[in-house]
mmCIF file of C-alpha atoms in Angstrom:
data_model
loop_
_atom_site.group_PDB
_atom_site.id
_atom_site.type_symbol
_atom_site.label_atom_id
_atom_site.label_comp_id
_atom_site.label_asym_id
_atom_site.label_seq_id
_atom_site.Cartn_x
_atom_site.Cartn_y
_atom_site.Cartn_z
ATOM 1 C CA UNK A 1 41.599 108.836 4.406
ATOM 2 C CA UNK A 2 40.040 106.443 6.918
ATOM 3 C CA UNK A 3 36.992 104.261 6.429
ATOM 4 C CA UNK A 4 34.319 104.086 9.082
ATOM 5 C CA UNK A 5 34.506 101.214 11.564
ATOM 6 C CA UNK A 6 32.689 97.983 10.760
ATOM 7 C CA UNK A 7 29.058 98.141 11.916
ATOM 8 C CA UNK A 8 27.100 95.306 13.501
ATOM 9 C CA UNK A 9 23.706 94.257 12.140
ATOM 10 C CA UNK A 10 22.030 95.950 15.122
ATOM 11 C CA UNK A 11 23.818 99.214 14.398
ATOM 12 C CA UNK A 12 22.835 98.998 10.723
ATOM 13 C CA UNK A 13 19.168 98.767 11.702
ATOM 14 C CA UNK A 14 19.498 101.912 13.824
ATOM 15 C CA UNK A 15 21.391 103.853 11.175
ATOM 16 C CA UNK A 16 19.963 107.282 10.342
ATOM 17 C CA UNK A 17 21.689 108.812 7.327
ATOM 18 C CA UNK A 18 21.695 112.378 6.067
ATOM 19 C CA UNK A 19 22.803 113.262 2.530
ATOM 20 C CA UNK A 20 23.346 116.935 1.653
ATOM 21 C CA UNK A 21 23.333 118.704 -1.722
ATOM 22 C CA UNK A 22 21.830 122.194 -1.885
ATOM 23 C CA UNK A 23 22.781 123.095 -5.422
ATOM 24 C CA UNK A 24 20.956 123.351 -8.740
ATOM 25 C CA UNK A 25 18.559 121.015 -10.508
ATOM 26 C CA UNK A 26 21.129 119.133 -12.577
ATOM 27 C CA UNK A 27 23.429 118.659 -9.594
ATOM 28 C CA UNK A 28 20.583 117.046 -7.642
ATOM 29 C CA UNK A 29 19.774 114.632 -10.475
ATOM 30 C CA UNK A 30 23.452 113.661 -10.573
ATOM 31 C CA UNK A 31 23.263 112.541 -6.923
ATOM 32 C CA UNK A 32 20.701 109.824 -7.679
ATOM 33 C CA UNK A 33 23.263 107.035 -8.267
ATOM 34 C CA UNK A 34 24.788 107.842 -4.861
ATOM 35 C CA UNK A 35 21.359 107.815 -3.204
ATOM 36 C CA UNK A 36 20.631 104.397 -4.730
ATOM 37 C CA UNK A 37 23.997 103.036 -3.582
ATOM 38 C CA UNK A 38 23.440 104.205 0.008
ATOM 39 C CA UNK A 39 20.024 102.523 0.087
ATOM 40 C CA UNK A 40 21.437 99.325 -1.386
ATOM 41 C CA UNK A 41 24.108 99.180 1.324
ATOM 42 C CA UNK A 42 21.758 100.192 4.157
ATOM 43 C CA UNK A 43 18.368 98.706 3.139
ATOM 44 C CA UNK A 44 16.836 99.156 6.606
ATOM 45 C CA UNK A 45 18.287 102.573 7.446
ATOM 46 C CA UNK A 46 16.375 105.848 7.654
ATOM 47 C CA UNK A 47 17.748 107.978 4.810
ATOM 48 C CA UNK A 48 16.978 111.669 4.390
ATOM 49 C CA UNK A 49 18.339 114.211 1.945
ATOM 50 C CA UNK A 50 18.768 117.926 2.531
ATOM 51 C CA UNK A 51 18.316 119.770 -0.764
ATOM 52 C CA UNK A 52 17.625 123.269 -2.019
ATOM 53 C CA UNK A 53 13.900 123.987 -1.878
ATOM 54 C CA UNK A 54 13.930 125.096 -5.525
ATOM 55 C CA UNK A 55 15.271 121.713 -6.748
ATOM 56 C CA UNK A 56 13.591 119.295 -4.338
ATOM 57 C CA UNK A 57 10.818 118.187 -6.711
ATOM 58 C CA UNK A 58 13.158 116.063 -8.818
ATOM 59 C CA UNK A 59 13.570 113.731 -5.835
ATOM 60 C CA UNK A 60 9.852 113.297 -5.186
ATOM 61 C CA UNK A 61 8.741 109.650 -5.587
ATOM 62 C CA UNK A 62 12.341 108.451 -5.112
ATOM 63 C CA UNK A 63 11.858 105.134 -3.254
ATOM 64 C CA UNK A 64 15.372 105.193 -1.809
ATOM 65 C CA UNK A 65 14.638 108.211 0.395
ATOM 66 C CA UNK A 66 12.511 108.263 3.539
ATOM 67 C CA UNK A 67 12.448 112.043 3.750
ATOM 68 C CA UNK A 68 13.335 115.146 1.748
ATOM 69 C CA UNK A 69 14.331 118.144 3.891
ATOM 70 C CA UNK A 70 14.496 121.493 2.111
ATOM 71 C CA UNK A 71 16.661 124.567 2.539
ATOM 72 C CA UNK A 72 15.607 127.826 0.884
ATOM 73 C CA UNK A 73 18.809 129.021 -0.775
ATOM 74 C CA UNK A 74 17.156 132.311 -1.750
ATOM 75 C CA UNK A 75 15.567 133.183 1.589
ATOM 76 C CA UNK A 76 16.362 136.726 2.740
ATOM 77 C CA UNK A 77 17.594 135.340 6.052
ATOM 78 C CA UNK A 78 19.331 132.258 4.671
ATOM 79 C CA UNK A 79 22.491 132.956 6.688
ATOM 80 C CA UNK A 80 20.648 133.201 10.004
ATOM 81 C CA UNK A 81 16.970 132.289 10.198
ATOM 82 C CA UNK A 82 16.970 129.636 7.470
ATOM 83 C CA UNK A 83 20.167 128.079 8.817
ATOM 84 C CA UNK A 84 18.752 127.930 12.360
ATOM 85 C CA UNK A 85 15.430 126.522 11.188
ATOM 86 C CA UNK A 86 17.183 123.820 9.174
ATOM 87 C CA UNK A 87 19.553 122.908 11.994
ATOM 88 C CA UNK A 88 16.596 122.443 14.348
ATOM 89 C CA UNK A 89 14.959 120.062 11.882
ATOM 90 C CA UNK A 90 18.177 118.109 11.389
ATOM 91 C CA UNK A 91 18.895 117.755 15.098
ATOM 92 C CA UNK A 92 15.392 116.428 15.722
ATOM 93 C CA UNK A 93 16.142 113.505 13.394
ATOM 94 C CA UNK A 94 19.207 112.377 15.408
ATOM 95 C CA UNK A 95 21.289 111.358 12.387
ATOM 96 C CA UNK A 96 24.204 108.983 12.974
ATOM 97 C CA UNK A 97 25.925 109.420 9.603
ATOM 98 C CA UNK A 98 25.993 112.510 7.366
ATOM 99 C CA UNK A 99 27.583 112.805 3.923
ATOM 100 C CA UNK A 100 28.168 116.259 2.436
ATOM 101 C CA UNK A 101 27.947 115.701 -1.312
ATOM 102 C CA UNK A 102 28.509 119.402 -1.980
ATOM 103 C CA UNK A 103 31.622 119.961 0.150
ATOM 104 C CA UNK A 104 31.111 123.699 0.662
ATOM 105 C CA UNK A 105 31.399 125.824 3.808
ATOM 106 C CA UNK A 106 27.625 126.153 4.319
ATOM 107 C CA UNK A 107 26.904 122.455 3.774
ATOM 108 C CA UNK A 108 29.808 121.532 6.049
ATOM 109 C CA UNK A 109 28.312 123.682 8.813
ATOM 110 C CA UNK A 110 24.876 122.155 8.358
ATOM 111 C CA UNK A 111 26.373 118.678 8.511
ATOM 112 C CA UNK A 112 28.314 119.503 11.697
ATOM 113 C CA UNK A 113 25.353 121.108 13.477
ATOM 114 C CA UNK A 114 23.082 118.220 12.471
ATOM 115 C CA UNK A 115 24.657 116.342 15.376
ATOM 116 C CA UNK A 116 25.691 113.347 13.275
ATOM 117 C CA UNK A 117 28.616 111.584 14.933
ATOM 118 C CA UNK A 118 30.061 110.365 11.626
ATOM 119 C CA UNK A 119 30.545 113.127 9.072
ATOM 120 C CA UNK A 120 31.982 112.575 5.583
ATOM 121 C CA UNK A 121 33.025 115.633 3.599
ATOM 122 C CA UNK A 122 35.843 118.045 2.930
ATOM 123 C CA UNK A 123 36.401 120.492 5.790
ATOM 124 C CA UNK A 124 37.885 120.427 9.263
ATOM 125 C CA UNK A 125 34.484 119.730 10.832
ATOM 126 C CA UNK A 126 34.368 116.261 9.242
ATOM 127 C CA UNK A 127 35.310 113.032 10.976
ATOM 128 C CA UNK A 128 36.448 111.680 7.594
ATOM 129 C CA UNK A 129 37.849 114.178 5.099
ATOM 130 C CA UNK A 130 37.729 113.444 1.373
ATOM 131 C CA UNK A 131 39.368 115.998 -0.892
ATOM 132 C CA UNK A 132 38.095 116.405 -4.438
ATOM 133 C CA UNK A 133 40.890 115.217 -6.687
ATOM 134 C CA UNK A 134 41.091 115.083 -10.469
ATOM 135 C CA UNK A 135 38.745 116.029 -13.279
ATOM 136 C CA UNK A 136 36.196 113.214 -13.395
ATOM 137 C CA UNK A 137 32.460 112.761 -13.671
ATOM 138 C CA UNK A 138 30.334 114.265 -10.900
ATOM 139 C CA UNK A 139 28.898 110.863 -10.020
ATOM 140 C CA UNK A 140 32.434 109.556 -9.472
ATOM 141 C CA UNK A 141 33.202 112.451 -7.112
ATOM 142 C CA UNK A 142 30.096 111.509 -5.124
ATOM 143 C CA UNK A 143 31.156 107.858 -5.081
ATOM 144 C CA UNK A 144 34.522 108.861 -3.576
ATOM 145 C CA UNK A 145 32.625 110.118 -0.526
ATOM 146 C CA UNK A 146 30.589 106.924 -0.280
ATOM 147 C CA UNK A 147 33.685 104.754 -0.548
ATOM 148 C CA UNK A 148 35.179 106.623 2.405
ATOM 149 C CA UNK A 149 32.107 105.550 4.382
ATOM 150 C CA UNK A 150 32.596 101.940 3.297
ATOM 151 C CA UNK A 151 29.658 102.072 0.875
ATOM 152 C CA UNK A 152 30.197 100.295 -2.480
ATOM 153 C CA UNK A 153 29.116 102.340 -5.508
ATOM 154 C CA UNK A 154 29.783 101.687 -9.200
ATOM 155 C CA UNK A 155 26.527 102.092 -11.136
ATOM 156 C CA UNK A 156 26.378 105.655 -12.537
ATOM 157 C CA UNK A 157 22.891 105.420 -14.057
ATOM 158 C CA UNK A 158 20.750 108.454 -13.216
ATOM 159 C CA UNK A 159 17.171 108.061 -11.985
ATOM 160 C CA UNK A 160 14.025 110.167 -11.838
ATOM 161 C CA UNK A 161 10.825 108.479 -10.712
ATOM 162 C CA UNK A 162 7.538 109.549 -12.290
ATOM 163 C CA UNK A 163 4.078 108.532 -11.112
ATOM 164 C CA UNK A 164 1.534 107.231 -13.614
ATOM 165 C CA UNK A 165 -0.763 110.273 -13.160
ATOM 166 C CA UNK A 166 2.188 112.474 -14.166
ATOM 167 C CA UNK A 167 2.703 110.423 -17.320
ATOM 168 C CA UNK A 168 -1.014 110.583 -18.094
ATOM 169 C CA UNK A 169 -0.957 114.362 -17.657
ATOM 170 C CA UNK A 170 1.934 114.610 -20.142
ATOM 171 C CA UNK A 171 -0.061 112.567 -22.665
ATOM 172 C CA UNK A 172 -3.011 114.887 -22.185
ATOM 173 C CA UNK A 173 -0.737 117.892 -22.629
ATOM 174 C CA UNK A 174 0.525 116.468 -25.938
ATOM 175 C CA UNK A 175 -3.025 115.711 -27.114
ATOM 176 C CA UNK A 176 -4.116 119.268 -26.333
ATOM 177 C CA UNK A 177 -1.157 120.639 -28.318
ATOM 178 C CA UNK A 178 -1.917 118.381 -31.286
ATOM 179 C CA UNK A 179 1.189 116.217 -30.888
ATOM 180 C CA UNK A 180 0.794 112.810 -32.503
ATOM 181 C CA UNK A 181 1.497 110.313 -29.732
ATOM 182 C CA UNK A 182 2.518 107.513 -32.086
ATOM 183 C CA UNK A 183 4.820 109.649 -34.216
ATOM 184 C CA UNK A 184 8.530 110.350 -33.836
ATOM 185 C CA UNK A 185 9.028 113.098 -31.256
ATOM 186 C CA UNK A 186 12.242 115.085 -30.833
ATOM 187 C CA UNK A 187 12.597 117.510 -27.962
ATOM 188 C CA UNK A 188 14.785 120.604 -28.234
ATOM 189 C CA UNK A 189 15.941 122.666 -25.254
ATOM 190 C CA UNK A 190 17.547 125.899 -26.542
ATOM 191 C CA UNK A 191 17.996 127.559 -23.140
ATOM 192 C CA UNK A 192 20.539 127.155 -20.346
ATOM 193 C CA UNK A 193 21.109 128.497 -16.881
ATOM 194 C CA UNK A 194 23.969 130.517 -18.290
ATOM 195 C CA UNK A 195 23.639 132.472 -21.550
ATOM 196 C CA UNK A 196 27.107 131.521 -22.794
ATOM 197 C CA UNK A 197 26.084 127.834 -22.810
ATOM 198 C CA UNK A 198 23.355 128.482 -25.371
ATOM 199 C CA UNK A 199 23.747 127.415 -28.992
ATOM 200 C CA UNK A 200 22.371 129.875 -31.527
ATOM 201 C CA UNK A 201 18.536 129.942 -31.955
ATOM 202 C CA UNK A 202 18.759 129.960 -35.751
ATOM 203 C CA UNK A 203 20.869 126.782 -35.677
ATOM 204 C CA UNK A 204 18.324 125.007 -33.493
ATOM 205 C CA UNK A 205 15.661 126.128 -35.980
ATOM 206 C CA UNK A 206 17.622 124.697 -38.910
ATOM 207 C CA UNK A 207 17.887 121.354 -37.125
ATOM 208 C CA UNK A 208 14.143 121.483 -36.439
ATOM 209 C CA UNK A 209 13.394 121.979 -40.132
ATOM 210 C CA UNK A 210 15.630 119.053 -41.063
ATOM 211 C CA UNK A 211 13.897 116.811 -38.525
ATOM 212 C CA UNK A 212 10.527 117.496 -40.107
ATOM 213 C CA UNK A 213 11.834 117.197 -43.673
ATOM 214 C CA UNK A 214 13.863 113.996 -43.299
ATOM 215 C CA UNK A 215 12.094 112.142 -40.485
ATOM 216 C CA UNK A 216 8.597 113.675 -40.422
ATOM 217 C CA UNK A 217 9.255 114.286 -36.742
ATOM 218 C CA UNK A 218 7.182 116.237 -34.268
ATOM 219 C CA UNK A 219 9.528 118.972 -33.026
ATOM 220 C CA UNK A 220 8.827 119.972 -29.425
ATOM 221 C CA UNK A 221 10.673 123.009 -28.090
ATOM 222 C CA UNK A 222 10.940 123.195 -24.303
ATOM 223 C CA UNK A 223 11.966 125.941 -21.929
ATOM 224 C CA UNK A 224 11.812 127.044 -18.339
ATOM 225 C CA UNK A 225 9.658 129.817 -16.860
ATOM 226 C CA UNK A 226 12.102 132.512 -18.017
ATOM 227 C CA UNK A 227 12.712 131.043 -21.476
ATOM 228 C CA UNK A 228 9.334 131.458 -23.136
ATOM 229 C CA UNK A 229 10.619 134.187 -25.468
ATOM 230 C CA UNK A 230 13.600 132.058 -26.553
ATOM 231 C CA UNK A 231 11.376 129.024 -27.172
ATOM 232 C CA UNK A 232 9.007 131.018 -29.376
ATOM 233 C CA UNK A 233 11.950 132.641 -31.173
ATOM 234 C CA UNK A 234 13.235 129.214 -32.240
ATOM 235 C CA UNK A 235 9.729 128.076 -33.229
ATOM 236 C CA UNK A 236 9.137 131.231 -35.286
ATOM 237 C CA UNK A 237 12.499 130.853 -37.040
ATOM 238 C CA UNK A 238 11.433 127.447 -38.326
ATOM 239 C CA UNK A 239 9.648 127.052 -41.652
ATOM 240 C CA UNK A 240 8.145 123.755 -40.528
ATOM 241 C CA UNK A 241 5.737 123.264 -37.654
ATOM 242 C CA UNK A 242 7.070 123.148 -34.112
ATOM 243 C CA UNK A 243 5.214 122.877 -30.816
ATOM 244 C CA UNK A 244 6.464 125.246 -28.089
ATOM 245 C CA UNK A 245 6.262 124.203 -24.436
ATOM 246 C CA UNK A 246 7.527 126.928 -22.121
ATOM 247 C CA UNK A 247 6.555 129.221 -19.316
ATOM 248 C CA UNK A 248 4.110 126.998 -17.448
ATOM 249 C CA UNK A 249 5.856 123.630 -17.100
ATOM 250 C CA UNK A 250 6.952 122.612 -13.620
ATOM 251 C CA UNK A 251 10.034 120.421 -13.413
ATOM 252 C CA UNK A 252 8.188 117.114 -13.045
ATOM 253 C CA UNK A 253 5.808 118.025 -15.869
ATOM 254 C CA UNK A 254 8.837 118.764 -18.020
ATOM 255 C CA UNK A 255 10.386 115.412 -17.053
ATOM 256 C CA UNK A 256 7.218 113.534 -18.019
ATOM 257 C CA UNK A 257 7.168 115.268 -21.405
ATOM 258 C CA UNK A 258 10.866 114.595 -22.043
ATOM 259 C CA UNK A 259 10.334 110.924 -21.200
ATOM 260 C CA UNK A 260 7.896 110.700 -24.127
ATOM 261 C CA UNK A 261 10.471 112.051 -26.595
ATOM 262 C CA UNK A 262 12.515 109.715 -28.785
ATOM 263 C CA UNK A 263 15.526 112.060 -28.729
ATOM 264 C CA UNK A 264 16.465 115.225 -26.850
ATOM 265 C CA UNK A 265 18.748 117.913 -28.321
ATOM 266 C CA UNK A 266 19.976 120.137 -25.532
ATOM 267 C CA UNK A 267 22.551 122.566 -24.261
ATOM 268 C CA UNK A 268 24.546 121.756 -21.127
ATOM 269 C CA UNK A 269 21.792 122.397 -18.569
ATOM 270 C CA UNK A 270 19.600 120.716 -15.949
ATOM 271 C CA UNK A 271 17.024 119.225 -18.366
ATOM 272 C CA UNK A 272 19.925 117.411 -20.080
ATOM 273 C CA UNK A 273 20.375 115.411 -16.863
ATOM 274 C CA UNK A 274 16.611 114.962 -16.538
ATOM 275 C CA UNK A 275 16.513 113.448 -20.027
ATOM 276 C CA UNK A 276 19.273 111.007 -19.119
ATOM 277 C CA UNK A 277 17.479 110.153 -15.861
ATOM 278 C CA UNK A 278 14.192 109.271 -17.622
ATOM 279 C CA UNK A 279 16.006 107.223 -20.283
ATOM 280 C CA UNK A 280 15.639 109.526 -23.284
ATOM 281 C CA UNK A 281 18.665 109.532 -25.649
ATOM 282 C CA UNK A 282 20.423 112.902 -25.802
ATOM 283 C CA UNK A 283 22.604 114.923 -28.122
ATOM 284 C CA UNK A 284 24.258 117.432 -25.786
ATOM 285 C CA UNK A 285 26.080 120.593 -26.858
ATOM 286 C CA UNK A 286 28.949 121.609 -24.575
ATOM 287 C CA UNK A 287 30.889 124.860 -24.690
ATOM 288 C CA UNK A 288 32.146 126.609 -21.555
ATOM 289 C CA UNK A 289 31.050 123.813 -19.205
ATOM 290 C CA UNK A 290 33.166 120.850 -18.092
ATOM 291 C CA UNK A 291 32.054 117.957 -20.300
ATOM 292 C CA UNK A 292 34.172 115.403 -18.424
ATOM 293 C CA UNK A 293 32.350 116.223 -15.213
ATOM 294 C CA UNK A 294 28.822 116.737 -16.511
ATOM 295 C CA UNK A 295 28.159 114.963 -19.825
ATOM 296 C CA UNK A 296 25.510 112.206 -19.877
ATOM 297 C CA UNK A 297 27.113 108.771 -19.705
ATOM 298 C CA UNK A 298 26.303 105.631 -21.665
ATOM 299 C CA UNK A 299 25.646 104.522 -25.231
ATOM 300 C CA UNK A 300 22.333 106.370 -25.515
ATOM 301 C CA UNK A 301 24.044 109.741 -25.308
ATOM 302 C CA UNK A 302 26.272 111.819 -27.571
ATOM 303 C CA UNK A 303 28.296 114.874 -26.609
ATOM 304 C CA UNK A 304 29.374 117.479 -29.159
ATOM 305 C CA UNK A 305 32.058 119.995 -28.261
ATOM 306 C CA UNK A 306 35.279 121.555 -29.570
ATOM 307 C CA UNK A 307 38.591 121.992 -27.825
ATOM 308 C CA UNK A 308 39.359 125.660 -27.372
ATOM 309 C CA UNK A 309 42.134 127.036 -25.132
ATOM 310 C CA UNK A 310 39.723 128.604 -22.634
ATOM 311 C CA UNK A 311 37.309 125.681 -22.214
ATOM 312 C CA UNK A 312 36.132 124.738 -19.697
ATOM 313 C CA UNK A 313 36.058 128.335 -18.535
ATOM 314 C CA UNK A 314 35.267 129.797 -15.143
ATOM 315 C CA UNK A 315 31.650 129.046 -14.313
ATOM 316 C CA UNK A 316 29.139 131.826 -14.926
ATOM 317 C CA UNK A 317 31.617 134.480 -16.030
ATOM 318 C CA UNK A 318 30.231 137.127 -18.359
ATOM 319 C CA UNK A 319 33.617 138.285 -19.611
ATOM 320 C CA UNK A 320 33.623 136.149 -22.774
ATOM 321 C CA UNK A 321 32.992 138.348 -25.807
ATOM 322 C CA UNK A 322 32.861 135.865 -28.699
ATOM 323 C CA UNK A 323 31.507 132.556 -27.251
ATOM 324 C CA UNK A 324 33.728 130.709 -29.702
ATOM 325 C CA UNK A 325 33.245 127.325 -28.019
ATOM 326 C CA UNK A 326 29.536 127.316 -28.911
ATOM 327 C CA UNK A 327 29.947 128.981 -32.300
ATOM 328 C CA UNK A 328 32.344 126.226 -33.382
ATOM 329 C CA UNK A 329 29.538 123.657 -33.087
ATOM 330 C CA UNK A 330 28.116 123.480 -36.609
ATOM 331 C CA UNK A 331 24.666 122.552 -37.835
ATOM 332 C CA UNK A 332 26.217 119.830 -40.026
ATOM 333 C CA UNK A 333 27.901 117.965 -37.162
ATOM 334 C CA UNK A 334 24.829 118.191 -34.939
ATOM 335 C CA UNK A 335 22.641 116.955 -37.785
ATOM 336 C CA UNK A 336 25.046 114.093 -38.466
ATOM 337 C CA UNK A 337 24.754 112.923 -34.850
ATOM 338 C CA UNK A 338 20.976 113.287 -34.763
ATOM 339 C CA UNK A 339 20.318 111.624 -38.109
ATOM 340 C CA UNK A 340 22.619 108.718 -37.241
ATOM 341 C CA UNK A 341 20.796 108.166 -33.945
ATOM 342 C CA UNK A 342 17.343 108.363 -35.517
ATOM 343 C CA UNK A 343 18.338 106.174 -38.499
ATOM 344 C CA UNK A 344 19.643 103.517 -36.103
ATOM 345 C CA UNK A 345 16.379 103.713 -34.167
ATOM 346 C CA UNK A 346 14.384 103.338 -37.394
ATOM 347 C CA UNK A 347 16.364 100.204 -38.361
ATOM 348 C CA UNK A 348 15.928 98.749 -34.886
ATOM 349 C CA UNK A 349 12.164 99.225 -35.019
ATOM 350 C CA UNK A 350 11.789 98.019 -38.622
#
């Protein structure tokens, strides 16, 4: 592995940098420490990021980026028309350095055809190749690529930047739903991008009841556009009051609502990373996913999982019949984590 040559101050001023990550929502949020590190090292450079169109909103308002370029991963002609359109846009920018944070065949091609003379990634089309070694946190894998470009990176804190009108809209949304702004608010996210990552609805409901009984909490149940039925199932299973938010929340609206929560109970899914990025403490439930690679980092966050022989399993397989890794997570251990976190918060605020 070879670092890039030392650059003069004049060359730094002319630097035009392309970062690439086309993947899902959570993966994009996990790139934010790398984005911040690149900006810190190249404060005067032009920095753009190529992201999947469906996940680009999480980067809006990010002050470290000069431009967000989108690629429609679900376009009917993504292998021809969308590739050609994107390449034309990239070549117009005349990038000097490109870093492929995804390290896949498609992203490697896009990086190569961007015209960047310095290309950091995995494949044969790179000028500096960095293989992905070891099971470590996703942010550390990204930092390996930056280090190969001579860019220091150590701070793994996630970021998501919200504008004040977005925060005000979330407050208005809570007021409309009858959520007490000054009260304790706990968000629950019972869905996941993959069904086998979901904890059981009745167990979420039991936790919701306990939150109301022991902490007089407002229980807010969130979900994506396809999870409205699941959200209302959990709410209807509860004896106590819960406020469902699902079906009509865009990603930045969801982020603004999560930011207002005092705690977020979630499966291993994109909103888990959003919660960490907006500074909301999490209790995260991991089953088939790789907790070492994807769990929220830092003292605000707790991860609950059980060692089973098949975990982490192959991503997005549907062959598992018993989902034992999620079933092993009990209501009692989740409640213990939640009540300890909320009791500590209560003492701190006393």
